[in-house]
PDB file of C-alpha atoms in Angstrom:
ATOM      1  CA  UNK L   1      65.736-147.679 -20.192  1.00 64.00           C
ATOM      2  CA  UNK L   2      66.692-151.334 -20.135  1.00 74.00           C
ATOM      3  CA  UNK L   3      64.078-151.934 -17.406  1.00 82.00           C
ATOM      4  CA  UNK L   4      61.411-150.516 -19.728  1.00 82.00           C
ATOM      5  CA  UNK L   5      62.452-152.775 -22.594  1.00 83.00           C
ATOM      6  CA  UNK L   6      62.610-155.820 -20.321  1.00 87.00           C
ATOM      7  CA  UNK L   7      59.189-155.054 -18.816  1.00 89.00           C
ATOM      8  CA  UNK L   8      57.571-154.525 -22.240  1.00 90.00           C
ATOM      9  CA  UNK L   9      59.028-157.754 -23.595  1.00 91.00           C
ATOM     10  CA  UNK L  10      58.018-159.749 -20.546  1.00 92.00           C
ATOM     11  CA  UNK L  11      54.474-158.352 -20.496  1.00 91.00           C
ATOM     12  CA  UNK L  12      54.099-159.090 -24.217  1.00 91.00           C
ATOM     13  CA  UNK L  13      55.389-162.626 -23.671  1.00 93.00           C
ATOM     14  CA  UNK L  14      52.797-163.133 -20.940  1.00 93.00           C
ATOM     15  CA  UNK L  15      50.061-161.764 -23.223  1.00 91.00           C
ATOM     16  CA  UNK L  16      49.655-158.668 -21.036  1.00 89.00           C
ATOM     17  CA  UNK L  17      51.155-156.024 -23.322  1.00 88.00           C
ATOM     18  CA  UNK L  18      47.786-154.406 -24.031  1.00 89.00           C
ATOM     19  CA  UNK L  19      47.434-153.531 -20.343  1.00 89.00           C
ATOM     20  CA  UNK L  20      50.132-150.873 -20.704  1.00 89.00           C
ATOM     21  CA  UNK L  21      49.208-149.819 -24.236  1.00 87.00           C
ATOM     22  CA  UNK L  22      45.421-149.632 -24.431  1.00 74.00           C
ATOM     23  CA  UNK L  23      43.321-150.287 -21.362  1.00 67.00           C
ATOM     24  CA  UNK L  24      40.215-150.953 -23.435  1.00 75.00           C
ATOM     25  CA  UNK L  25      41.786-154.000 -25.098  1.00 83.00           C
ATOM     26  CA  UNK L  26      42.950-155.642 -21.873  1.00 85.00           C
ATOM     27  CA  UNK L  27      40.627-157.535 -19.576  1.00 88.00           C
ATOM     28  CA  UNK L  28      40.341-156.667 -15.904  1.00 88.00           C
ATOM     29  CA  UNK L  29      42.206-159.856 -15.049  1.00 92.00           C
ATOM     30  CA  UNK L  30      45.042-159.016 -17.480  1.00 90.00           C
ATOM     31  CA  UNK L  31      45.282-155.509 -16.037  1.00 90.00           C
ATOM     32  CA  UNK L  32      45.560-156.984 -12.538  1.00 92.00           C
ATOM     33  CA  UNK L  33      48.286-159.414 -13.643  1.00 93.00           C
ATOM     34  CA  UNK L  34      50.206-156.619 -15.376  1.00 92.00           C
ATOM     35  CA  UNK L  35      49.913-154.403 -12.299  1.00 92.00           C
ATOM     36  CA  UNK L  36      51.204-157.211 -10.073  1.00 93.00           C
ATOM     37  CA  UNK L  37      54.142-157.754 -12.434  1.00 93.00           C
ATOM     38  CA  UNK L  38      55.023-154.059 -12.579  1.00 93.00           C
ATOM     39  CA  UNK L  39      54.759-153.579  -8.821  1.00 93.00           C
ATOM     40  CA  UNK L  40      56.845-156.699  -8.204  1.00 92.00           C
ATOM     41  CA  UNK L  41      59.651-155.275 -10.324  1.00 90.00           C
ATOM     42  CA  UNK L  42      59.617-151.749  -8.880  1.00 90.00           C
ATOM     43  CA  UNK L  43      62.070-150.393  -6.381  1.00 88.00           C
ATOM     44  CA  UNK L  44      60.628-150.404  -2.848  1.00 91.00           C
ATOM     45  CA  UNK L  45      60.584-146.592  -2.732  1.00 89.00           C
ATOM     46  CA  UNK L  46      58.630-146.385  -5.976  1.00 88.00           C
ATOM     47  CA  UNK L  47      56.178-149.038  -4.777  1.00 89.00           C
ATOM     48  CA  UNK L  48      55.283-146.855  -1.817  1.00 91.00           C
ATOM     49  CA  UNK L  49      55.104-143.720  -3.945  1.00 92.00           C
ATOM     50  CA  UNK L  50      52.674-145.323  -6.419  1.00 91.00           C
ATOM     51  CA  UNK L  51      50.785-147.365  -3.822  1.00 90.00           C
ATOM     52  CA  UNK L  52      47.379-145.939  -4.717  1.00 92.00           C
ATOM     53  CA  UNK L  53      47.679-146.462  -8.478  1.00 92.00           C
ATOM     54  CA  UNK L  54      45.482-149.396  -9.465  1.00 92.00           C
ATOM     55  CA  UNK L  55      45.657-149.152 -13.250  1.00 92.00           C
ATOM     56  CA  UNK L  56      48.761-150.571 -14.986  1.00 93.00           C
ATOM     57  CA  UNK L  57      48.428-148.064 -17.843  1.00 92.00           C
ATOM     58  CA  UNK L  58      48.391-145.136 -15.423  1.00 92.00           C
ATOM     59  CA  UNK L  59      51.367-146.564 -13.522  1.00 92.00           C
ATOM     60  CA  UNK L  60      53.253-147.197 -16.771  1.00 91.00           C
ATOM     61  CA  UNK L  61      52.604-143.690 -18.099  1.00 90.00           C
ATOM     62  CA  UNK L  62      53.530-142.099 -14.767  1.00 90.00           C
ATOM     63  CA  UNK L  63      56.842-143.954 -14.683  1.00 88.00           C
ATOM     64  CA  UNK L  64      57.459-143.167 -18.333  1.00 86.00           C
ATOM     65  CA  UNK L  65      56.803-139.459 -17.768  1.00 85.00           C
ATOM     66  CA  UNK L  66      59.088-139.485 -14.764  1.00 83.00           C
ATOM     67  CA  UNK L  67      62.022-141.364 -16.295  1.00 79.00           C
ATOM     68  CA  UNK L  68      61.719-140.778 -20.037  1.00 76.00           C
ATOM     69  CA  UNK L  69      64.190-137.911 -19.768  1.00 78.00           C
ATOM     70  CA  UNK L  70      67.001-140.431 -19.254  1.00 73.00           C
ATOM     71  CA  UNK L  71      67.500-140.326 -23.013  1.00 77.00           C
ATOM     72  CA  UNK L  72      68.301-136.642 -22.683  1.00 82.00           C
ATOM     73  CA  UNK L  73      71.082-137.511 -20.253  1.00 83.00           C
ATOM     74  CA  UNK L  74      72.280-140.773 -21.789  1.00 86.00           C
ATOM     75  CA  UNK L  75      72.409-139.716 -25.445  1.00 89.00           C
ATOM     76  CA  UNK L  76      74.878-136.810 -25.100  1.00 92.00           C
ATOM     77  CA  UNK L  77      77.194-138.946 -22.952  1.00 93.00           C
ATOM     78  CA  UNK L  78      77.010-141.852 -25.396  1.00 93.00           C
ATOM     79  CA  UNK L  79      77.736-139.527 -28.331  1.00 94.00           C
ATOM     80  CA  UNK L  80      80.683-138.069 -26.421  1.00 95.00           C
ATOM     81  CA  UNK L  81      81.979-141.577 -25.676  1.00 95.00           C
ATOM     82  CA  UNK L  82      81.554-142.508 -29.345  1.00 94.00           C
ATOM     83  CA  UNK L  83      83.418-139.425 -30.540  1.00 94.00           C
ATOM     84  CA  UNK L  84      86.317-140.145 -28.189  1.00 95.00           C
ATOM     85  CA  UNK L  85      86.499-143.927 -28.678  1.00 94.00           C
ATOM     86  CA  UNK L  86      89.923-144.906 -30.024  1.00 92.00           C
ATOM     87  CA  UNK L  87      91.332-148.376 -30.490  1.00 88.00           C
ATOM     88  CA  UNK L  88      94.785-147.251 -29.414  1.00 87.00           C
ATOM     89  CA  UNK L  89      93.466-146.236 -25.971  1.00 90.00           C
ATOM     90  CA  UNK L  90      92.823-149.865 -24.998  1.00 91.00           C
ATOM     91  CA  UNK L  91      95.236-152.576 -23.918  1.00 92.00           C
ATOM     92  CA  UNK L  92      93.455-155.217 -25.979  1.00 92.00           C
ATOM     93  CA  UNK L  93      91.024-155.517 -28.842  1.00 89.00           C
ATOM     94  CA  UNK L  94      88.666-157.323 -26.481  1.00 93.00           C
ATOM     95  CA  UNK L  95      88.496-154.293 -24.166  1.00 95.00           C
ATOM     96  CA  UNK L  96      87.925-152.042 -27.178  1.00 92.00           C
ATOM     97  CA  UNK L  97      85.114-154.307 -28.451  1.00 92.00           C
ATOM     98  CA  UNK L  98      83.423-154.259 -25.054  1.00 95.00           C
ATOM     99  CA  UNK L  99      83.519-150.475 -25.006  1.00 95.00           C
ATOM    100  CA  UNK L 100      82.315-150.325 -28.617  1.00 94.00           C
ATOM    101  CA  UNK L 101      79.299-152.548 -27.948  1.00 93.00           C
ATOM    102  CA  UNK L 102      78.464-150.783 -24.672  1.00 94.00           C
ATOM    103  CA  UNK L 103      78.432-147.394 -26.392  1.00 94.00           C
ATOM    104  CA  UNK L 104      76.521-148.562 -29.478  1.00 93.00           C
ATOM    105  CA  UNK L 105      73.925-150.260 -27.244  1.00 90.00           C
ATOM    106  CA  UNK L 106      73.321-146.980 -25.417  1.00 89.00           C
ATOM    107  CA  UNK L 107      73.037-145.151 -28.721  1.00 90.00           C
ATOM    108  CA  UNK L 108      70.568-147.720 -30.057  1.00 88.00           C
ATOM    109  CA  UNK L 109      68.475-147.464 -26.881  1.00 82.00           C
ATOM    110  CA  UNK L 110      68.273-143.729 -27.557  1.00 82.00           C
ATOM    111  CA  UNK L 111      67.218-144.486 -31.150  1.00 81.00           C
ATOM    112  CA  UNK L 112      70.508-143.243 -32.594  1.00 86.00           C
ATOM    113  CA  UNK L 113      71.533-146.206 -34.732  1.00 85.00           C
ATOM    114  CA  UNK L 114      75.146-146.978 -35.468  1.00 89.00           C
ATOM    115  CA  UNK L 115      75.658-149.307 -38.430  1.00 91.00           C
ATOM    116  CA  UNK L 116      78.305-151.979 -38.878  1.00 90.00           C
ATOM    117  CA  UNK L 117      79.894-149.664 -41.444  1.00 89.00           C
ATOM    118  CA  UNK L 118      80.134-146.893 -38.817  1.00 92.00           C
ATOM    119  CA  UNK L 119      81.706-149.290 -36.334  1.00 91.00           C
ATOM    120  CA  UNK L 120      84.241-150.523 -38.873  1.00 90.00           C
ATOM    121  CA  UNK L 121      85.134-146.989 -39.926  1.00 88.00           C
ATOM    122  CA  UNK L 122      85.491-145.908 -36.292  1.00 90.00           C
ATOM    123  CA  UNK L 123      87.884-148.795 -35.711  1.00 89.00           C
ATOM    124  CA  UNK L 124      89.909-148.231 -38.880  1.00 86.00           C
ATOM    125  CA  UNK L 125      90.262-144.502 -38.346  1.00 85.00           C
ATOM    126  CA  UNK L 126      91.460-144.944 -34.782  1.00 86.00           C
ATOM    127  CA  UNK L 127      94.288-147.352 -35.551  1.00 80.00           C
ATOM    128  CA  UNK L 128      97.644-146.108 -34.343  1.00 76.00           C
ATOM    129  CA  UNK L 129      99.568-144.220 -37.037  1.00 76.00           C
ATOM    130  CA  UNK L 130     102.159-147.008 -37.207  1.00 79.00           C
ATOM    131  CA  UNK L 131      99.401-149.407 -38.355  1.00 77.00           C
ATOM    132  CA  UNK L 132      98.279-147.440 -41.424  1.00 79.00           C
ATOM    133  CA  UNK L 133      99.155-150.344 -43.743  1.00 81.00           C
ATOM    134  CA  UNK L 134      97.030-152.697 -41.638  1.00 79.00           C
ATOM    135  CA  UNK L 135      94.169-150.207 -41.844  1.00 79.00           C
ATOM    136  CA  UNK L 136      94.427-150.162 -45.646  1.00 81.00           C
ATOM    137  CA  UNK L 137      94.540-153.962 -45.823  1.00 81.00           C
ATOM    138  CA  UNK L 138      91.375-154.267 -43.748  1.00 81.00           C
ATOM    139  CA  UNK L 139      89.588-151.726 -45.927  1.00 82.00           C
ATOM    140  CA  UNK L 140      90.663-153.534 -49.111  1.00 84.00           C
ATOM    141  CA  UNK L 141      89.226-156.784 -47.755  1.00 84.00           C
ATOM    142  CA  UNK L 142      85.807-155.112 -47.918  1.00 80.00           C
ATOM    143  CA  UNK L 143      84.476-156.161 -44.531  1.00 81.00           C
ATOM    144  CA  UNK L 144      80.798-155.319 -44.091  1.00 81.00           C
ATOM    145  CA  UNK L 145      80.071-156.794 -40.632  1.00 85.00           C
ATOM    146  CA  UNK L 146      81.646-155.678 -37.378  1.00 81.00           C
ATOM    147  CA  UNK L 147      82.316-158.625 -35.103  1.00 77.00           C
TER     148      UNK L 147
END
């Protein structure tokens, strides 16, 4: 999924985004440049498998059809990780933050947005029972941004 986002951004930055969106808007030269870019960034096995494809839109759609089901695999795991994320399970806040951002990034890639409020609530509700006063103090401060 991150490869798809990176490829789309890079092609758009090079002015070649239309080659994978609408082949009638892209020139032949732009289609060739987009195809070269896509092939250059494919795994060697996939290059051989799609060797005869000469249209970047066809290649893009074929890859999308083949790998678009990753959301079906990634989303349930990310939701499971989110449900079982607890601050007290980590040795440091830094480790917890890394896990938090890794999980929320996966959820956002799968179009399941987690807000700052959700992240703050997740953190507050997973404080160890001995830190209930600290949890209340943080809530009373009215934080709105998780950082």
